């Protein structure tokens, strides 16, 4: 029997708006009218509900999407755990295998890996909490050089925030397709199935997976109703499906940070129409509207928050995604880089491109990373301090051609065995090179000569 393909005429078209209610159909008339689950859905489709929150979650928090597909997602063989030796040290967040240390850490650029696909190119660097309790987060690197075949992957553990650093991801999700490039981000919510192809070769980047809640826009407070990331600039895919009869697929599940696999005899990408507010979305970081001080002092980095995943405590996040894009500095009488500080939050930084203005010594490079855990002191390196302390304070644009970011979390994160040792990227003298050269400038007016 020949394979018949039906698709949206433009599967890379997007719908706009953050957390908006969307509806989309790849075949006209595939969406039921007036009800979600008719006795017989149009065109002989099956009705299926995808719930991202409890049924009884408050209306403003409730996330759900109704899908109309050729075969229900339940139609697969039993899952079986994959060979632990091939992935376990890369994906696990078992508490006893994480290293909780107060040292400041920095990693040299992580390697590309042309031998593996998306699923087998995921490497946990740091994490905290427990997916079974829906608490905490995981911070991962990905590096892959092969397309996924007739396969699909989903995480039952949490939402993936994907931050590409190198290469292009062609992400085919159940709800439509997304093309993702460096300087863009994509969120794939818990449970949504997808496959990743690499149209331009090897890829590398960062992921922040949250085990509790979902990413949302930060509250703006006195800022007002605009600036930072505007809702209209977020993009969700349109329905696009494959119609393959009797096609063998392998389905991977990340379940409590363990990889399982099951077989099924039909494509996972057979949703013809859907409507709801639980779906993947992407955002171009170049559209972020930066704000800052126009008088004096360096503001808190929270003004650079793109997305946040709130904890149960108001104003405190499981994870904030913060960026440091090109911007103007005009504050007068001010030390303009970030001040030296100790933060109750843990700060994991990555660099997509260029040079980060607070780290001028050359040790923080694109595809590298740093971690300043809870209450671990950090700040500008000695070169950045001397330069900023003596600079002429005229209007200055910083970050041209650069994009740094931060995953900030209320959790004290542990570093994985892979992140601390196996990857062999940790800089052993990060602390010594960054802050040991700082000089004493204090002149005690009460000290006698």
mmCIF file of N, CA, C and O in Angstrom, residues 258-316:
data_model
loop_
_atom_site.group_PDB
_atom_site.id
_atom_site.type_symbol
_atom_site.label_atom_id
_atom_site.label_comp_id
_atom_site.label_asym_id
_atom_site.label_seq_id
_atom_site.Cartn_x
_atom_site.Cartn_y
_atom_site.Cartn_z
ATOM 1 N N UNK A 258 14.607 8.265 33.742
ATOM 2 C CA UNK A 258 14.994 6.975 33.176
ATOM 3 C C UNK A 258 14.394 6.887 31.783
ATOM 4 O O UNK A 258 13.280 7.340 31.550
ATOM 5 N N UNK A 259 15.156 6.324 30.855
ATOM 6 C CA UNK A 259 14.707 6.259 29.473
ATOM 7 C C UNK A 259 14.033 4.921 29.200
ATOM 8 O O UNK A 259 14.623 3.854 29.405
ATOM 9 N N UNK A 260 12.791 4.984 28.740
ATOM 10 C CA UNK A 260 12.020 3.807 28.352
ATOM 11 C C UNK A 260 11.740 3.878 26.854
ATOM 12 O O UNK A 260 11.771 4.964 26.257
ATOM 13 N N UNK A 261 11.419 2.728 26.261
ATOM 14 C CA UNK A 261 11.079 2.706 24.840
ATOM 15 C C UNK A 261 9.961 1.699 24.596
ATOM 16 O O UNK A 261 9.858 0.678 25.282
ATOM 17 N N UNK A 262 9.115 2.012 23.621
ATOM 18 C CA UNK A 262 8.017 1.124 23.227
ATOM 19 C C UNK A 262 7.874 1.176 21.709
ATOM 20 O O UNK A 262 8.279 2.153 21.057
ATOM 21 N N UNK A 263 7.295 0.129 21.148
ATOM 22 C CA UNK A 263 7.042 0.071 19.713
ATOM 23 C C UNK A 263 5.567 0.352 19.429
ATOM 24 O O UNK A 263 4.693 0.039 20.251
ATOM 25 N N UNK A 264 5.308 0.927 18.275
ATOM 26 C CA UNK A 264 3.931 1.081 17.827
ATOM 27 C C UNK A 264 3.904 1.008 16.302
ATOM 28 O O UNK A 264 4.912 1.306 15.641
ATOM 29 N N UNK A 265 2.763 0.623 15.759
ATOM 30 C CA UNK A 265 2.693 0.378 14.311
ATOM 31 C C UNK A 265 2.029 1.512 13.553
ATOM 32 O O UNK A 265 1.422 1.309 12.508
ATOM 33 N N UNK A 266 2.148 2.719 14.093
ATOM 34 C CA UNK A 266 1.574 3.886 13.411
ATOM 35 C C UNK A 266 2.376 5.111 13.805
ATOM 36 O O UNK A 266 3.070 5.137 14.828
ATOM 37 N N UNK A 267 2.267 6.146 13.015
ATOM 38 C CA UNK A 267 3.005 7.367 13.297
ATOM 39 C C UNK A 267 2.425 8.087 14.521
ATOM 40 O O UNK A 267 1.203 8.154 14.690
ATOM 41 N N UNK A 268 3.275 8.665 15.372
ATOM 42 C CA UNK A 268 2.781 9.499 16.468
ATOM 43 C C UNK A 268 2.301 10.868 15.989
ATOM 44 O O UNK A 268 1.665 11.605 16.753
ATOM 45 N N UNK A 269 2.617 11.193 14.742
ATOM 46 C CA UNK A 269 2.364 12.550 14.247
ATOM 47 C C UNK A 269 1.136 12.568 13.347
ATOM 48 O O UNK A 269 1.201 12.897 12.152
ATOM 49 N N UNK A 270 0.005 12.188 13.947
ATOM 50 C CA UNK A 270 -1.224 12.024 13.158
ATOM 51 C C UNK A 270 -2.368 12.888 13.669
ATOM 52 O O UNK A 270 -3.534 12.589 13.432
ATOM 53 N N UNK A 271 -2.043 13.981 14.352
ATOM 54 C CA UNK A 271 -3.084 14.896 14.825
ATOM 55 C C UNK A 271 -3.480 15.823 13.672
ATOM 56 O O UNK A 271 -2.670 16.617 13.187
ATOM 57 N N UNK A 272 -4.723 15.718 13.256
ATOM 58 C CA UNK A 272 -5.213 16.465 12.095
ATOM 59 C C UNK A 272 -5.698 17.859 12.501
ATOM 60 O O UNK A 272 -5.633 18.801 11.715
ATOM 61 N N UNK A 273 -6.145 17.990 13.737
ATOM 62 C CA UNK A 273 -6.657 19.279 14.215
ATOM 63 C C UNK A 273 -6.536 19.319 15.730
ATOM 64 O O UNK A 273 -6.522 18.273 16.395
ATOM 65 N N UNK A 274 -6.442 20.530 16.277
ATOM 66 C CA UNK A 274 -6.407 20.666 17.737
ATOM 67 C C UNK A 274 -6.858 22.053 18.154
ATOM 68 O O UNK A 274 -6.814 22.999 17.371
ATOM 69 N N UNK A 275 -7.304 22.146 19.400
ATOM 70 C CA UNK A 275 -7.601 23.460 19.975
ATOM 71 C C UNK A 275 -7.323 23.414 21.473
ATOM 72 O O UNK A 275 -7.520 22.391 22.132
ATOM 73 N N UNK A 276 -6.812 24.520 22.004
ATOM 74 C CA UNK A 276 -6.511 24.577 23.429
ATOM 75 C C UNK A 276 -5.391 25.556 23.733
ATOM 76 O O UNK A 276 -5.003 26.376 22.892
ATOM 77 N N UNK A 277 -4.845 25.445 24.951
ATOM 78 C CA UNK A 277 -3.774 26.357 25.371
ATOM 79 C C UNK A 277 -2.569 25.616 25.925
ATOM 80 O O UNK A 277 -1.769 26.186 26.675
ATOM 81 N N UNK A 278 -2.409 24.335 25.551
ATOM 82 C CA UNK A 278 -1.265 23.534 25.977
ATOM 83 C C UNK A 278 -0.566 23.040 24.718
ATOM 84 O O UNK A 278 -1.049 22.129 24.046
ATOM 85 N N UNK A 279 0.575 23.670 24.381
ATOM 86 C CA UNK A 279 1.211 23.401 23.102
ATOM 87 C C UNK A 279 2.662 23.888 23.147
ATOM 88 O O UNK A 279 3.044 24.690 24.008
ATOM 89 N N UNK A 280 3.510 23.440 22.217
ATOM 90 C CA UNK A 280 4.864 23.986 22.119
ATOM 91 C C UNK A 280 4.816 25.421 21.614
ATOM 92 O O UNK A 280 3.873 25.819 20.930
ATOM 93 N N UNK A 281 5.845 26.181 21.957
ATOM 94 C CA UNK A 281 5.939 27.532 21.414
ATOM 95 C C UNK A 281 7.401 27.937 21.310
ATOM 96 O O UNK A 281 8.275 27.379 21.975
ATOM 97 N N UNK A 282 7.655 28.925 20.458
ATOM 98 C CA UNK A 282 9.008 29.442 20.274
ATOM 99 C C UNK A 282 9.007 30.961 20.411
ATOM 100 O O UNK A 282 7.948 31.609 20.338
ATOM 101 N N UNK A 283 10.223 31.523 20.586
ATOM 102 C CA UNK A 283 10.363 32.967 20.766
ATOM 103 C C UNK A 283 11.734 33.379 20.256
ATOM 104 O O UNK A 283 12.740 32.708 20.500
ATOM 105 N N UNK A 284 11.763 34.491 19.538
ATOM 106 C CA UNK A 284 12.998 35.072 19.015
ATOM 107 C C UNK A 284 13.552 36.041 20.063
ATOM 108 O O UNK A 284 12.920 37.067 20.366
ATOM 109 N N UNK A 285 14.735 35.734 20.625
ATOM 110 C CA UNK A 285 15.305 36.572 21.680
ATOM 111 C C UNK A 285 15.619 37.980 21.200
ATOM 112 O O UNK A 285 15.723 38.904 22.006
ATOM 113 N N UNK A 286 15.765 38.152 19.884
ATOM 114 C CA UNK A 286 16.021 39.479 19.341
ATOM 115 C C UNK A 286 14.846 40.430 19.509
ATOM 116 O O UNK A 286 15.001 41.644 19.337
ATOM 117 N N UNK A 287 13.669 39.894 19.841
ATOM 118 C CA UNK A 287 12.490 40.744 20.046
ATOM 119 C C UNK A 287 12.335 41.203 21.490
ATOM 120 O O UNK A 287 11.387 41.937 21.805
ATOM 121 N N UNK A 288 13.235 40.781 22.360
ATOM 122 C CA UNK A 288 13.144 41.174 23.763
ATOM 123 C C UNK A 288 13.394 42.671 23.898
ATOM 124 O O UNK A 288 14.383 43.207 23.394
ATOM 125 N N UNK A 289 12.491 43.367 24.591
ATOM 126 C CA UNK A 289 12.568 44.806 24.765
ATOM 127 C C UNK A 289 13.248 45.114 26.092
ATOM 128 O O UNK A 289 12.642 45.034 27.154
ATOM 129 N N UNK A 290 14.548 45.445 26.018
ATOM 130 C CA UNK A 290 15.352 45.628 27.217
ATOM 131 C C UNK A 290 15.011 46.948 27.902
ATOM 132 O O UNK A 290 14.796 47.966 27.238
ATOM 133 N N UNK A 291 14.958 46.931 29.223
ATOM 134 C CA UNK A 291 14.859 48.168 29.990
ATOM 135 C C UNK A 291 16.033 48.216 30.963
ATOM 136 O O UNK A 291 16.688 47.212 31.217
ATOM 137 N N UNK A 292 16.306 49.407 31.495
ATOM 138 C CA UNK A 292 17.430 49.540 32.418
ATOM 139 C C UNK A 292 17.428 50.899 33.084
ATOM 140 O O UNK A 292 16.550 51.733 32.842
ATOM 141 N N UNK A 293 18.457 51.140 33.896
ATOM 142 C CA UNK A 293 18.572 52.412 34.618
ATOM 143 C C UNK A 293 18.955 53.543 33.667
ATOM 144 O O UNK A 293 19.824 53.387 32.813
ATOM 145 N N UNK A 294 18.287 54.684 33.821
ATOM 146 C CA UNK A 294 18.680 55.868 33.046
ATOM 147 C C UNK A 294 19.099 57.004 33.980
ATOM 148 O O UNK A 294 19.129 58.167 33.594
ATOM 149 N N UNK A 295 19.448 56.646 35.219
ATOM 150 C CA UNK A 295 19.989 57.647 36.136
ATOM 151 C C UNK A 295 21.242 57.102 36.814
ATOM 152 O O UNK A 295 22.358 57.436 36.419
ATOM 153 N N UNK A 296 21.098 56.217 37.809
ATOM 154 C CA UNK A 296 22.276 55.678 38.484
ATOM 155 C C UNK A 296 21.958 54.281 39.018
ATOM 156 O O UNK A 296 20.805 53.882 39.131
ATOM 157 N N UNK A 297 23.004 53.553 39.323
ATOM 158 C CA UNK A 297 22.979 52.199 39.884
ATOM 159 C C UNK A 297 22.577 51.139 38.861
ATOM 160 O O UNK A 297 21.849 51.390 37.887
ATOM 161 N N UNK A 298 23.098 49.955 39.130
ATOM 162 C CA UNK A 298 22.872 48.786 38.275
ATOM 163 C C UNK A 298 21.654 48.037 38.792
ATOM 164 O O UNK A 298 21.639 47.585 39.935
ATOM 165 N N UNK A 299 20.601 47.874 37.984
ATOM 166 C CA UNK A 299 19.380 47.213 38.482
ATOM 167 C C UNK A 299 19.587 45.712 38.689
ATOM 168 O O UNK A 299 20.549 45.114 38.184
ATOM 169 N N UNK A 300 18.673 45.103 39.407
ATOM 170 C CA UNK A 300 18.694 43.650 39.564
ATOM 171 C C UNK A 300 18.516 42.987 38.195
ATOM 172 O O UNK A 300 17.785 43.489 37.335
ATOM 173 N N UNK A 301 19.151 41.817 37.996
ATOM 174 C CA UNK A 301 19.036 41.153 36.695
ATOM 175 C C UNK A 301 17.633 40.637 36.385
ATOM 176 O O UNK A 301 17.374 40.184 35.262
ATOM 177 N N UNK A 302 16.733 40.707 37.339
ATOM 178 C CA UNK A 302 15.355 40.268 37.095
ATOM 179 C C UNK A 302 14.683 41.062 35.985
ATOM 180 O O UNK A 302 13.704 40.589 35.386
ATOM 181 N N UNK A 303 15.208 42.248 35.674
ATOM 182 C CA UNK A 303 14.615 43.031 34.580
ATOM 183 C C UNK A 303 14.889 42.407 33.214
ATOM 184 O O UNK A 303 14.344 42.863 32.204
ATOM 185 N N UNK A 304 15.726 41.361 33.183
ATOM 186 C CA UNK A 304 16.026 40.683 31.925
ATOM 187 C C UNK A 304 15.315 39.326 31.824
ATOM 188 O O UNK A 304 15.681 38.494 30.996
ATOM 189 N N UNK A 305 14.302 39.101 32.643
ATOM 190 C CA UNK A 305 13.611 37.816 32.658
ATOM 191 C C UNK A 305 12.688 37.679 31.451
ATOM 192 O O UNK A 305 11.796 38.490 31.235
ATOM 193 N N UNK A 306 12.904 36.607 30.679
ATOM 194 C CA UNK A 306 12.049 36.303 29.532
ATOM 195 C C UNK A 306 10.864 35.459 29.988
ATOM 196 O O UNK A 306 9.711 35.763 29.692
ATOM 197 N N UNK A 307 11.161 34.356 30.696
ATOM 198 C CA UNK A 307 10.136 33.441 31.190
ATOM 199 C C UNK A 307 10.464 33.051 32.626
ATOM 200 O O UNK A 307 11.628 33.027 33.028
ATOM 201 N N UNK A 308 9.429 32.726 33.375
ATOM 202 C CA UNK A 308 9.612 32.283 34.753
ATOM 203 C C UNK A 308 8.728 31.083 35.021
ATOM 204 O O UNK A 308 7.662 30.935 34.419
ATOM 205 N N UNK A 309 9.198 30.228 35.926
ATOM 206 C CA UNK A 309 8.401 29.101 36.415
ATOM 207 C C UNK A 309 8.277 29.282 37.919
ATOM 208 O O UNK A 309 9.194 28.940 38.666
ATOM 209 N N UNK A 310 7.170 29.846 38.387
ATOM 210 C CA UNK A 310 7.058 30.210 39.804
ATOM 211 C C UNK A 310 7.012 28.989 40.717
ATOM 212 O O UNK A 310 6.521 27.924 40.350
ATOM 213 N N UNK A 311 7.535 29.162 41.915
ATOM 214 C CA UNK A 311 7.383 28.161 42.967
ATOM 215 C C UNK A 311 6.096 28.463 43.731
ATOM 216 O O UNK A 311 5.320 29.349 43.364
ATOM 217 N N UNK A 312 5.881 27.741 44.820
ATOM 218 C CA UNK A 312 4.696 27.989 45.639
ATOM 219 C C UNK A 312 4.825 29.257 46.469
ATOM 220 O O UNK A 312 3.857 29.702 47.077
ATOM 221 N N UNK A 313 6.033 29.838 46.521
ATOM 222 C CA UNK A 313 6.263 31.058 47.279
ATOM 223 C C UNK A 313 6.299 32.244 46.318
ATOM 224 O O UNK A 313 7.105 32.276 45.391
ATOM 225 N N UNK A 314 5.426 33.191 46.529
ATOM 226 C CA UNK A 314 5.287 34.325 45.606
ATOM 227 C C UNK A 314 6.624 35.044 45.430
ATOM 228 O O UNK A 314 7.315 35.345 46.401
ATOM 229 N N UNK A 315 6.979 35.302 44.186
ATOM 230 C CA UNK A 315 8.197 36.037 43.882
ATOM 231 C C UNK A 315 9.448 35.183 43.832
ATOM 232 O O UNK A 315 10.546 35.719 43.608
ATOM 233 N N UNK A 316 9.321 33.898 44.041
ATOM 234 C CA UNK A 316 10.470 32.989 44.035
ATOM 235 C C UNK A 316 10.242 31.924 42.975
ATOM 236 O O UNK A 316 9.163 31.330 42.914
#
